[in-house]
Short mmCIF file of C-alpha atoms and ligand atoms in Angstrom, two decimals:
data_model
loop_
_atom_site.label_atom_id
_atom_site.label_comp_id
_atom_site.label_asym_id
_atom_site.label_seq_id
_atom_site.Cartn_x
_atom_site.Cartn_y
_atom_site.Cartn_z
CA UNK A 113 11.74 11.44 -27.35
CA UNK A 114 11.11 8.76 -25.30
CA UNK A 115 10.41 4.93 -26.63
CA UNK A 116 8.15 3.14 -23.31
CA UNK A 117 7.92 -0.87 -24.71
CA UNK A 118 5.79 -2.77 -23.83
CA UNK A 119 1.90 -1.11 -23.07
CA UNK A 120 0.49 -3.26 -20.70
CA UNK A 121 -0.78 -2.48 -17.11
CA UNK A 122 2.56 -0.44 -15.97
CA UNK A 123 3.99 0.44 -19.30
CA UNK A 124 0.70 2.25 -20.81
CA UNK A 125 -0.02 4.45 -18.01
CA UNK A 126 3.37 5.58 -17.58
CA UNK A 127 3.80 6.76 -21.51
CA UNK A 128 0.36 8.34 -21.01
CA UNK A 129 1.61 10.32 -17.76
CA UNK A 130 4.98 11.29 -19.68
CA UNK A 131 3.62 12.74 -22.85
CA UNK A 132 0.18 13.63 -20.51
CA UNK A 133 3.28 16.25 -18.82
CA UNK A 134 4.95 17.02 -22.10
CA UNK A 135 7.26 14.26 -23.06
CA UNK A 136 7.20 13.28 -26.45
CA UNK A 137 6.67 9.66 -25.97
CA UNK A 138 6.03 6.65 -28.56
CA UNK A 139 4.69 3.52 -27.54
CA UNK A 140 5.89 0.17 -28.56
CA UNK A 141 4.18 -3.18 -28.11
CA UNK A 142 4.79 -6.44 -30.45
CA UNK A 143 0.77 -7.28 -29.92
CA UNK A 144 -0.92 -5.78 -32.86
CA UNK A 145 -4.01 -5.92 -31.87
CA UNK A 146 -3.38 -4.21 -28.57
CA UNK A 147 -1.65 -1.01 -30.99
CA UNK A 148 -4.47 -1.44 -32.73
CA UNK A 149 -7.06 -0.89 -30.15
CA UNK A 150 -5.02 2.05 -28.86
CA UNK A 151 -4.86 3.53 -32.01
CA UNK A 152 -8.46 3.09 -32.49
CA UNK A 153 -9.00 5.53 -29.35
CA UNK A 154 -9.68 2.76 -26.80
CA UNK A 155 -7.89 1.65 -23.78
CA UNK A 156 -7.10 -1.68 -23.17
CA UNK A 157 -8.17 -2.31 -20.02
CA UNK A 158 -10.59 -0.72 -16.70
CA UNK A 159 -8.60 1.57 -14.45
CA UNK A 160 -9.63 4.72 -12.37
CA UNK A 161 -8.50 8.25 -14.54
CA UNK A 162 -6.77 5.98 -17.16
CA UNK A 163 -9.33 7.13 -20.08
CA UNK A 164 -9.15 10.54 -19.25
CA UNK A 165 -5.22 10.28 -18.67
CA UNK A 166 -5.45 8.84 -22.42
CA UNK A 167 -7.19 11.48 -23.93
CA UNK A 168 -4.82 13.87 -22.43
CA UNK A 169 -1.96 11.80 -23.70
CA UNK A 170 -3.62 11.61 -26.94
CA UNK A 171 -3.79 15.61 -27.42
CA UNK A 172 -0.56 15.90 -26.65
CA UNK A 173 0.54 13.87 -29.35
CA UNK A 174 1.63 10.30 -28.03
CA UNK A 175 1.81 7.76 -31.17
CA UNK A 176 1.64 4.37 -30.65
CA UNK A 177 3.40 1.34 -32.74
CA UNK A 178 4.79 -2.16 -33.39
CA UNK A 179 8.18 -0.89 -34.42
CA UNK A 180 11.21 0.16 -32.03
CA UNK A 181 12.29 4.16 -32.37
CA UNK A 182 15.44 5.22 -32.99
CA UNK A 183 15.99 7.45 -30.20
CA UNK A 184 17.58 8.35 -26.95
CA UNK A 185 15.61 6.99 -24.06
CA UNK A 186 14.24 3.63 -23.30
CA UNK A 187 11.54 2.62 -20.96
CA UNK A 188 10.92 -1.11 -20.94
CA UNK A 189 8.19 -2.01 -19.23
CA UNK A 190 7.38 -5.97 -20.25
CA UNK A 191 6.08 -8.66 -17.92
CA UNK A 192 8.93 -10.57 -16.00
CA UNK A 193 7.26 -13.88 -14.70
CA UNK A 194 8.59 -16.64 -12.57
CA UNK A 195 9.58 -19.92 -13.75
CA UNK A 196 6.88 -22.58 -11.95
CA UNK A 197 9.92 -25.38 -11.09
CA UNK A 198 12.86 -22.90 -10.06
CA UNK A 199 10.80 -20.30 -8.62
CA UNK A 200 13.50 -17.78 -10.52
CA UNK A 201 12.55 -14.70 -12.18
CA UNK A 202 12.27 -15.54 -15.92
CA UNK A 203 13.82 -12.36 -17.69
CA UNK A 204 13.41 -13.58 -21.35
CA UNK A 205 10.62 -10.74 -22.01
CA UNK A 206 13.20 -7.94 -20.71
CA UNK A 207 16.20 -9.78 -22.69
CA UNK A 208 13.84 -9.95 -25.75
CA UNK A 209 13.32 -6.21 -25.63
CA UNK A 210 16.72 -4.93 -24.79
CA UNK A 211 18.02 -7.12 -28.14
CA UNK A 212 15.24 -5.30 -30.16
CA UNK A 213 16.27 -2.02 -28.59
CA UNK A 214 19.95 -2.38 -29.62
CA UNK A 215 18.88 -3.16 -32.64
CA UNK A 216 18.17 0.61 -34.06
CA UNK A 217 19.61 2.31 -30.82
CA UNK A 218 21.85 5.08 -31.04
CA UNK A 219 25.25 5.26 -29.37
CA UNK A 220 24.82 7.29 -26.16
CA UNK A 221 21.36 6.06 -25.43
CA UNK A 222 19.95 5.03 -22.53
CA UNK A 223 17.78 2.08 -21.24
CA UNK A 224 15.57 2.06 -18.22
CA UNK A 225 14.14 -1.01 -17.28
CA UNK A 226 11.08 -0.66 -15.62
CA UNK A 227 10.30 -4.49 -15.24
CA UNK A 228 10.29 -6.01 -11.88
CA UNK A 229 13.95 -8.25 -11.55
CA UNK A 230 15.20 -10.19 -8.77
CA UNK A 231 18.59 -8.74 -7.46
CA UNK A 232 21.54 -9.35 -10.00
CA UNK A 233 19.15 -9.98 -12.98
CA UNK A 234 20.11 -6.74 -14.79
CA UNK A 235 23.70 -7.90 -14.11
CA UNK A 236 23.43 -11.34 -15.02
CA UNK A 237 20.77 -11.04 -18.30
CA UNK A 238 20.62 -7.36 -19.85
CA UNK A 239 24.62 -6.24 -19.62
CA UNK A 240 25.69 -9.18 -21.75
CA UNK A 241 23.09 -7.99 -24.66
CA UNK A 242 24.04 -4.44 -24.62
CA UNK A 243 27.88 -5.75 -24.60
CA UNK A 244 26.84 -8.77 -27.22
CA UNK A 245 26.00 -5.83 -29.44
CA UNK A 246 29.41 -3.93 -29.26
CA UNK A 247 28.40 -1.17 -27.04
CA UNK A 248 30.45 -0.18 -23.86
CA UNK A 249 28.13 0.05 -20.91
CA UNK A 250 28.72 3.49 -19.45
CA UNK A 251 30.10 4.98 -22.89
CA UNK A 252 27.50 3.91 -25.57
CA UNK A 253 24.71 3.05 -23.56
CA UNK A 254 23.43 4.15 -20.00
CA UNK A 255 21.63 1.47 -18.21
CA UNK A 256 18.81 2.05 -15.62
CA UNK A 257 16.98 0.15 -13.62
CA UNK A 258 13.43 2.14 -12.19
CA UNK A 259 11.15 0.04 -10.65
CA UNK A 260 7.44 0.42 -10.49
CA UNK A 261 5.43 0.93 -7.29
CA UNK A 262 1.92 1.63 -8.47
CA UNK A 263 -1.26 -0.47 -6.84
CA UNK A 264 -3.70 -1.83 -9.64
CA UNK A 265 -6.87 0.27 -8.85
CA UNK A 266 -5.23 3.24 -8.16
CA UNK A 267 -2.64 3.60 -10.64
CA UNK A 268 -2.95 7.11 -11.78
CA UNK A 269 -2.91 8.86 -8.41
CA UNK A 270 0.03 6.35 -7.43
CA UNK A 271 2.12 7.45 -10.51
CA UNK A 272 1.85 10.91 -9.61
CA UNK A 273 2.45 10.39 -5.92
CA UNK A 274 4.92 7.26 -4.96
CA UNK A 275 8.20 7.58 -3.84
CA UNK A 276 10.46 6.11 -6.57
CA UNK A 277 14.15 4.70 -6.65
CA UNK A 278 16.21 4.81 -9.69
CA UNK A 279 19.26 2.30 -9.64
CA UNK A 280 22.02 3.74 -11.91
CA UNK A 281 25.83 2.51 -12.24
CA UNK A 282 26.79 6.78 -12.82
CA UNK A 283 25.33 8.54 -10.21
CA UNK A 284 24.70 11.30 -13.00
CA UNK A 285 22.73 9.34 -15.60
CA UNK A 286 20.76 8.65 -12.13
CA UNK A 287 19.90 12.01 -12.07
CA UNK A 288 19.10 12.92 -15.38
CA UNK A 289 16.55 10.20 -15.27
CA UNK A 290 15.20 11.51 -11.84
CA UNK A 291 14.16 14.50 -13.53
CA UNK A 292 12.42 12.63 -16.35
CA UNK A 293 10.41 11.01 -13.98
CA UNK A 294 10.10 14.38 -11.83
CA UNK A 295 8.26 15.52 -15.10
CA UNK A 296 5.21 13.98 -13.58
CA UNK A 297 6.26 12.71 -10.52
CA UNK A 298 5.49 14.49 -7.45
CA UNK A 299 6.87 12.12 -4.62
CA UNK A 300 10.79 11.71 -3.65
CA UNK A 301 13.13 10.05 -6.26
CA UNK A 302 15.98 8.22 -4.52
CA UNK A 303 18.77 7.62 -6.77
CA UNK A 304 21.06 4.65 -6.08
CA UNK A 305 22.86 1.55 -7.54
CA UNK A 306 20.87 -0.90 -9.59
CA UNK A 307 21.27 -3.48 -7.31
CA UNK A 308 19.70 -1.76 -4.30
CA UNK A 309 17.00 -0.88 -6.88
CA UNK A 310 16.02 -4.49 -7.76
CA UNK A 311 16.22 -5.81 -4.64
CA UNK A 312 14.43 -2.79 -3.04
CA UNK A 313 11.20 -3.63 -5.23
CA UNK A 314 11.25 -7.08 -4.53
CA UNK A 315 11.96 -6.58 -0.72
CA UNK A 316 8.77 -3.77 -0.56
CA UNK A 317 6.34 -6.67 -2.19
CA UNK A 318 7.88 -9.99 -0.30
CA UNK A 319 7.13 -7.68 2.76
CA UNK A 320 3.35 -7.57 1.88
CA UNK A 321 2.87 -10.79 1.05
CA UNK A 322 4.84 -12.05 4.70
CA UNK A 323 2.56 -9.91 6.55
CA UNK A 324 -0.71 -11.74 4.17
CA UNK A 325 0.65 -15.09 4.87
CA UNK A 326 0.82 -13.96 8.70
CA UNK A 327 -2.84 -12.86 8.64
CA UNK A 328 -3.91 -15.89 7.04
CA UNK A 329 -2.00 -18.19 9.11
CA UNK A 330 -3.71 -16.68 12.18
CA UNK A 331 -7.16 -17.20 10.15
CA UNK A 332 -6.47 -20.66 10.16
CA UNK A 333 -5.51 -21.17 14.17
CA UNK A 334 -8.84 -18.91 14.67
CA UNK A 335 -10.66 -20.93 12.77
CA UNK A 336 -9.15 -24.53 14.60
CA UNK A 337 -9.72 -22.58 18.31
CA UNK A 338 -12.95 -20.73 17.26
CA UNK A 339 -11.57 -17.08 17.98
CA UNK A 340 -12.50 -14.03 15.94
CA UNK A 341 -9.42 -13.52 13.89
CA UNK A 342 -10.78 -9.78 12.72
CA UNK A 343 -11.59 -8.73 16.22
CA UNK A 344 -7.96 -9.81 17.21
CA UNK A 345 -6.42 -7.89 13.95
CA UNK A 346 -8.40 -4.90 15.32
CA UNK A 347 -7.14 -4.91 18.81
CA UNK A 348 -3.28 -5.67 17.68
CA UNK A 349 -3.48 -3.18 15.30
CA UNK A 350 -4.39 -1.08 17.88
CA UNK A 351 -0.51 -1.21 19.15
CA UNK A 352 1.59 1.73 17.89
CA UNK A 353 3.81 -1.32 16.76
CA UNK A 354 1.57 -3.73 15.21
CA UNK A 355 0.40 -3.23 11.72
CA UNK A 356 -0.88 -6.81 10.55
CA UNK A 357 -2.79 -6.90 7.09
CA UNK A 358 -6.27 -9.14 6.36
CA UNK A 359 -6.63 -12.30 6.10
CA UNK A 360 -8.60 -13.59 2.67
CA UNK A 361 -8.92 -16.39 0.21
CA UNK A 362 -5.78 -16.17 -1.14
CA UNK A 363 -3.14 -13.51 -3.10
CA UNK A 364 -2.97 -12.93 -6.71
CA UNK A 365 -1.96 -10.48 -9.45
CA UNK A 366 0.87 -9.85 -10.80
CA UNK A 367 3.27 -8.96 -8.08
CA UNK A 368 2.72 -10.11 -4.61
CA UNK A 369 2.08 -13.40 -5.92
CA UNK A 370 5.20 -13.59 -7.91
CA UNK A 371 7.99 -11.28 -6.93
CA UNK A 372 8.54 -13.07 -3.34
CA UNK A 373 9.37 -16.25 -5.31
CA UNK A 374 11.87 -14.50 -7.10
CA UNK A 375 14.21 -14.66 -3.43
CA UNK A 376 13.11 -18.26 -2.84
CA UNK A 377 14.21 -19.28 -6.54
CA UNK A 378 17.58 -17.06 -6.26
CA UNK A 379 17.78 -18.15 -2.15
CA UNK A 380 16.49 -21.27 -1.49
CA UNK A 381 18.62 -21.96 1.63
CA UNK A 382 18.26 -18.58 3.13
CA UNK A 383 14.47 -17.56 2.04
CA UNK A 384 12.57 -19.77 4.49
CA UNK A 385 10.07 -17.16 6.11
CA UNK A 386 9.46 -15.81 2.43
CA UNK A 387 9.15 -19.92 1.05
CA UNK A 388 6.72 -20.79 4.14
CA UNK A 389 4.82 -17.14 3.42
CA UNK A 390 4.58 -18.15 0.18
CA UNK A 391 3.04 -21.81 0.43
CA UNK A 392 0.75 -20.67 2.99
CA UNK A 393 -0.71 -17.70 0.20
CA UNK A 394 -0.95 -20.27 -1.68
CA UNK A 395 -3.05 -22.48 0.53
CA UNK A 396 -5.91 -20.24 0.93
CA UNK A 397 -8.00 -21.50 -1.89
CA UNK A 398 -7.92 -24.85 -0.26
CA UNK A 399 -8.80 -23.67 2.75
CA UNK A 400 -11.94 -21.79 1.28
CA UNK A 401 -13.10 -25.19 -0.20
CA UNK A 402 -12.88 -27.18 2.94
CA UNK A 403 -14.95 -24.30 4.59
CA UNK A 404 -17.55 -24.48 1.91
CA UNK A 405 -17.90 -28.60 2.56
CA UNK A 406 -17.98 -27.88 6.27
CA UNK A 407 -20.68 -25.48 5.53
CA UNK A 408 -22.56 -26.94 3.55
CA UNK A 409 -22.09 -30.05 5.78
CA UNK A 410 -23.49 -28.07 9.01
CA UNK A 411 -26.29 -25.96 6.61
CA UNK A 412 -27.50 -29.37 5.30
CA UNK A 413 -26.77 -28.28 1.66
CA UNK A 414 -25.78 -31.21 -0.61
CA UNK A 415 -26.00 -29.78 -4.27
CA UNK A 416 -22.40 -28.08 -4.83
CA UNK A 417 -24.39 -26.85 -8.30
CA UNK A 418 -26.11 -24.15 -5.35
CA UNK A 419 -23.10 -22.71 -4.45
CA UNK A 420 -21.68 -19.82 -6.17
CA UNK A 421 -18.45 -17.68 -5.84
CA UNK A 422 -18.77 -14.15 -6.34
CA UNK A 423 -15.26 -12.57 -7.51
CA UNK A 424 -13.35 -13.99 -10.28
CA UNK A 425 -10.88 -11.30 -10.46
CA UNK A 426 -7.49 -11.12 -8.50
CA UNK A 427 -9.08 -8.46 -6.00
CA UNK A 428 -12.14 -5.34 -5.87
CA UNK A 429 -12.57 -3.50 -8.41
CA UNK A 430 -10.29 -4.39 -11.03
CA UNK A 431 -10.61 -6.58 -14.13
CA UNK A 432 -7.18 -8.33 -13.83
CA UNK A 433 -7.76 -11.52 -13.38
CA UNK A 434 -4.06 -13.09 -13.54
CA UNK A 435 -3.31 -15.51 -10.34
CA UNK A 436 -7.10 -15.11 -9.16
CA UNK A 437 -7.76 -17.08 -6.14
CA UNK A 438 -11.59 -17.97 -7.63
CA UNK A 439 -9.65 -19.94 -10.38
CA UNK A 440 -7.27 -21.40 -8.64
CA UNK A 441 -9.91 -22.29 -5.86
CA UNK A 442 -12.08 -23.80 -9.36
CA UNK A 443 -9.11 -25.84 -10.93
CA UNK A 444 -8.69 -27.31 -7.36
CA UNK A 445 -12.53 -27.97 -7.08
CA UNK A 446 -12.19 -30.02 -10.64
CA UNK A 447 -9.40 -31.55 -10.30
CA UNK A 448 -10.44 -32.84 -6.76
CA UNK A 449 -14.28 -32.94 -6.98
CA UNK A 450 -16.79 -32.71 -9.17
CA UNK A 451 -17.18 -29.46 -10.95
CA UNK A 452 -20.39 -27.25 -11.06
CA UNK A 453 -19.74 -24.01 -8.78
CA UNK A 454 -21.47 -21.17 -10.35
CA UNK A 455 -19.28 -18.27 -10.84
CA UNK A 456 -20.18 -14.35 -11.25
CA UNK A 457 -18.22 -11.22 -11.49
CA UNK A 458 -19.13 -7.44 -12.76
CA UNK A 459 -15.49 -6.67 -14.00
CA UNK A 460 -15.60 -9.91 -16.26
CA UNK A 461 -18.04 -9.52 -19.21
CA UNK A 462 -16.72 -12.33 -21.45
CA UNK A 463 -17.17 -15.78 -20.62
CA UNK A 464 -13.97 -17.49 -19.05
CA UNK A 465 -15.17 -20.52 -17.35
CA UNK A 466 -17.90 -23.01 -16.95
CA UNK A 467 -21.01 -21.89 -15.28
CA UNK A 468 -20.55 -18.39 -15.41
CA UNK A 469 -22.89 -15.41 -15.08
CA UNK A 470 -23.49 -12.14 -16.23
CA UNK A 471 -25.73 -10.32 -13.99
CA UNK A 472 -25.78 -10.38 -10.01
CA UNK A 473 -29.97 -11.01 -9.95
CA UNK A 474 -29.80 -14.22 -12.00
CA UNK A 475 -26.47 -15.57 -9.93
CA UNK A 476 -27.82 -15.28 -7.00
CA UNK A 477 -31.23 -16.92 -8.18
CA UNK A 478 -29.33 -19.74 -8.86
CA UNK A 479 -27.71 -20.54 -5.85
CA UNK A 480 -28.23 -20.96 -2.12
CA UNK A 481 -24.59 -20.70 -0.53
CA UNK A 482 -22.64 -17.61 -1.88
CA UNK A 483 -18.95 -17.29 -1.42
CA UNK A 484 -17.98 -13.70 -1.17
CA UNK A 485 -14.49 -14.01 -3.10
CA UNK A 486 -14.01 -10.43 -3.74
CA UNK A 487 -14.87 -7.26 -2.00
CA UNK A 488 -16.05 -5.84 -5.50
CA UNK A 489 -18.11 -2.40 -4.52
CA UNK A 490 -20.85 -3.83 -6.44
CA UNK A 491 -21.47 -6.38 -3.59
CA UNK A 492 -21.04 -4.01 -0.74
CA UNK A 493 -23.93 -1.53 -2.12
CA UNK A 494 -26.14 -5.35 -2.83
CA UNK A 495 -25.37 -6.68 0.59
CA UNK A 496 -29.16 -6.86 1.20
CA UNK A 497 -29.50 -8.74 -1.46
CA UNK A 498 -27.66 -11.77 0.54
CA UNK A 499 -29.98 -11.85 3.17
CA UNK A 500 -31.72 -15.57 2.34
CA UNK A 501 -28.55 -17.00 1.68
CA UNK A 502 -26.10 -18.82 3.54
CA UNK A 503 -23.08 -16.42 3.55
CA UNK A 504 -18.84 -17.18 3.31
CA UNK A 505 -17.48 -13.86 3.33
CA UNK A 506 -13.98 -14.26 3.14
CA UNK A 507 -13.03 -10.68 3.68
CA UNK A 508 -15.21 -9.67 6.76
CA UNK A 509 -17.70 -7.01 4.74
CA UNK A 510 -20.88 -8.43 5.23
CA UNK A 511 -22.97 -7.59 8.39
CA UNK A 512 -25.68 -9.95 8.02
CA UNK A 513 -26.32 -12.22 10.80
CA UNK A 514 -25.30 -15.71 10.50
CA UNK A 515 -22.42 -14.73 8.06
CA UNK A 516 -19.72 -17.72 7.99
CA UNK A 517 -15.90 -16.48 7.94
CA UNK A 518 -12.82 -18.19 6.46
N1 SAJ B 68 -4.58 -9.10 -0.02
C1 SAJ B 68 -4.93 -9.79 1.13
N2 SAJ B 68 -4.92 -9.15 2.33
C2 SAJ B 68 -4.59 -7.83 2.43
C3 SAJ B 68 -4.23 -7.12 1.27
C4 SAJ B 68 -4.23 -7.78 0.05
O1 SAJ B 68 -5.24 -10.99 1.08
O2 SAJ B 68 -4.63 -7.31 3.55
C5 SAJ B 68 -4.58 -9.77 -1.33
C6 SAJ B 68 -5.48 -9.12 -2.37
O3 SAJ B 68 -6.81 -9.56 -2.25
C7 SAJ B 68 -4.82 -9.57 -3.66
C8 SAJ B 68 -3.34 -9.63 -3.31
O4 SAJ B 68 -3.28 -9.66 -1.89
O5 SAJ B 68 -5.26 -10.85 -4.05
C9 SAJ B 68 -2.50 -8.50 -3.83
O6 SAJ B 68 -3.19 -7.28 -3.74
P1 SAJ B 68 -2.51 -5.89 -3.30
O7 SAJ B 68 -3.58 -4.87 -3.34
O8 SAJ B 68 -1.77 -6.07 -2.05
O9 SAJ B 68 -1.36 -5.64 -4.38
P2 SAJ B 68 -1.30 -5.52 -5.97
O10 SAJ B 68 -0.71 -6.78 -6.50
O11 SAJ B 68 -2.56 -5.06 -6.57
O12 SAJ B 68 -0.23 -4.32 -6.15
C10 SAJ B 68 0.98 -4.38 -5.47
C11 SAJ B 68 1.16 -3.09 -4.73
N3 SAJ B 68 1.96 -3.29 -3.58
C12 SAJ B 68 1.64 -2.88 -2.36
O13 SAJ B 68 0.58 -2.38 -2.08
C13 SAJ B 68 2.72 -3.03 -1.35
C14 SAJ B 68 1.80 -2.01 -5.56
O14 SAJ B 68 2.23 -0.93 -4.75
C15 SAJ B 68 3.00 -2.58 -6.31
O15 SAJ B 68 3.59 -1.61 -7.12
C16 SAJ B 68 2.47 -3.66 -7.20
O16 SAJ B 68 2.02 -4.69 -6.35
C17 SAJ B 68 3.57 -4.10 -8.14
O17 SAJ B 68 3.47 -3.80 -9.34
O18 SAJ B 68 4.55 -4.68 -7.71
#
């Protein structure tokens, strides 16, 4: 039987896949009310196939729980975020749950943490519980380290079709995990040390988010020299070489926002591409404001009240809205200006800041300059809907003439 903790975005589908493919699986979380929901039939959150993956999972027996099992496999799967001042990887989720695990665990167990970890963390933080607690690494316990790849908004497919990596100390216990994850798991396993396997996620993310900051950075000499930063993506791309990825307002969720910080915290010396990459991500909400005052400036609009932002979530079609660039673009505007953007988004039915609405009629009655924050499908099938308004589309989707880019 296998114990996943923690059910949030990662850790829930991946117990529903396993017992989906005939693992027995229980499901742990220390949030009641999220066991509770499951156990009431509902998912916890929007996500392509997950509801159907559930009710799979849910014929086949899954349970899920507060308590730890007393078993033989481990999946932790808890959120590892980064501390704001040292930029480090904060591991005290992943410590938490290992201490609960060895708690009831059996001798000859083993732990896979799923958790993204900067390079060394597993060393550094989760051997010295398992040890703490008497057991001999290698001899009592087997510890694993297998990353998560899966994109928010496609999860399902992507858990059935990535490549993984499992990092193991024992090349064996590598394997045996390889085939638990080959239950479901149709793309190549690579099995290697647990090192290469931390630093291996965080490497495949920091990537991404270079090649973001690289797009936006060109957005921004476009934008000083007047030169169509899309049309020039195009072209490069074009190159059998070049393979740059979109400018936008900025990068959030959970993992290209975070992870690359993770190198910057651990290497501050050596991580300066990664530490400029990062700052400039991080700039882009900025930059979307002074666009809307130059706008508005050149439009003759003088009622910041009239302007809304569409988007409030991290990016299309999800309802995830951790390290949004709409809030952090908001906080900005209040803590710079005065406050009063209107704000709308389909995925985001409960009411989570000021002037907020909850239908895409009665937003865009109530304002004259709209900022297209995310490329939610909602908007693309509405575009016409934009036509008397004075347009920032900050991911190039709208066709309308007289459209204003980032
Ligand atoms: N973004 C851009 N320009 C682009 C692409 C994305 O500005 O060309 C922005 C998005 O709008 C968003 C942010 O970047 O705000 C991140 O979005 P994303 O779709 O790149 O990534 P995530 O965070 O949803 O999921 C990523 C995935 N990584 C890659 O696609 C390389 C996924 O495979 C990882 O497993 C996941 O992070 C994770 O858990 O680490």
């Amino acid at each position: 039987m296998i114990n996943v903790i923690g059910l949030g975005y990662i850790g829930l589908p991946t117990a529903l896949m396993m017992a989906a493919h005939g693992v027995e699986v229980v499901g742990t979380d220390y949030n009641k009310e999220l066991v509770a929901t499951l156990n009431a039939g509902k998912t916890t959150f929007k996500e392509d196939g997950l509801d159907d993956l559930f009710q799979d999972a849910l014929k086949a027996g899954i349970k899920f729980t507060t308590e730890y099992q007393v078993t033989d496999t481990y999946i932790v799967s808890v959120p590892t975020p980064y501390d704001k001042f040292s930029k480090k990887v904060d591991a005290c989720y992943v410590v938490a749950a290992v201490k609960d695990v060895m708690k009831v665990c059996p001798k000859g167990a083993t732990v896979v943490i799923e958790s993204t970890v900067s390079p060394g963390t597993i060393e550094k933080y989760v051997r010295p519980v398992i040890e703490e607690n008497g057991f001999k690494i290698g001899e009592d316990i087997n510890l694993v380290h297998a990353p998560e790849r899966i994109i928010p908004g496609n999860m399902v497919y992507e858990l059935l079709h990535n490549n993984r990596t499992i990092g193991a100390d024992d090349k064996a216990i590598g394997e045996k995990v390889k085939k638990l994850y080959a239950s479901f798991c149709q793309g190549d396993i690579v099995v290697t040390d647990i090192k290469t396997a931390e630093m291996t996620k965080v490497v495949e993310n920091t990537f991404r988010a270079v090649n973001i900051a690289f797009a936006n950075e060109l957005a921004k000499i476009c934008r000083h020299d007047n030169m169509d930063v899309y049309e020039i993506i195009r072209i490069c791309n074009m190159h059998p070489r070049v393979n740059i990825l979109q400018p936008g307002p900025g990068v959030g969720g959970h993992c290209i926002s975070v992870d690359p910080w993770f190198l910057v915290g651990d290497y501050p010396s050596l991580a300066n591409v990664i530490n400029e990459s990062m700052k400039t991500n991080d700039s882009m909400p900025d930059f979307v404001l002074e666009r809307i005052y130059e706008i508005m400036k050149e439009k003759g609009l003088t009622d910041i009240s009239r302007v809304g932002l569409y988007g409030l979530t991290y990016k299309e079609n999800v309802d995830d809205m951790r390290e949004s660039p709409t809030l952090q673009l908001l906080e900005s505007q209040q803590r710079h200006l005065a406050p009063g953007l209107k704000v709308y988004d389909p995925f985001i039915t409960s009411d989570v800041v000021d002037n907020q609405y909850h239908s895409l009629d009665s937003f865009l009655d109530a304002v004259d300059l709209v900022v297209i924050m995310v490329k939610h499908n909602e908007i693309k099938e509405n575009m016409s809907k934009l036509a008397d308004k004075v347009v920032l589309d900050c991911h190039n989707i709208c066709d309308l003439d007289g459209v204003y880019h980032i």
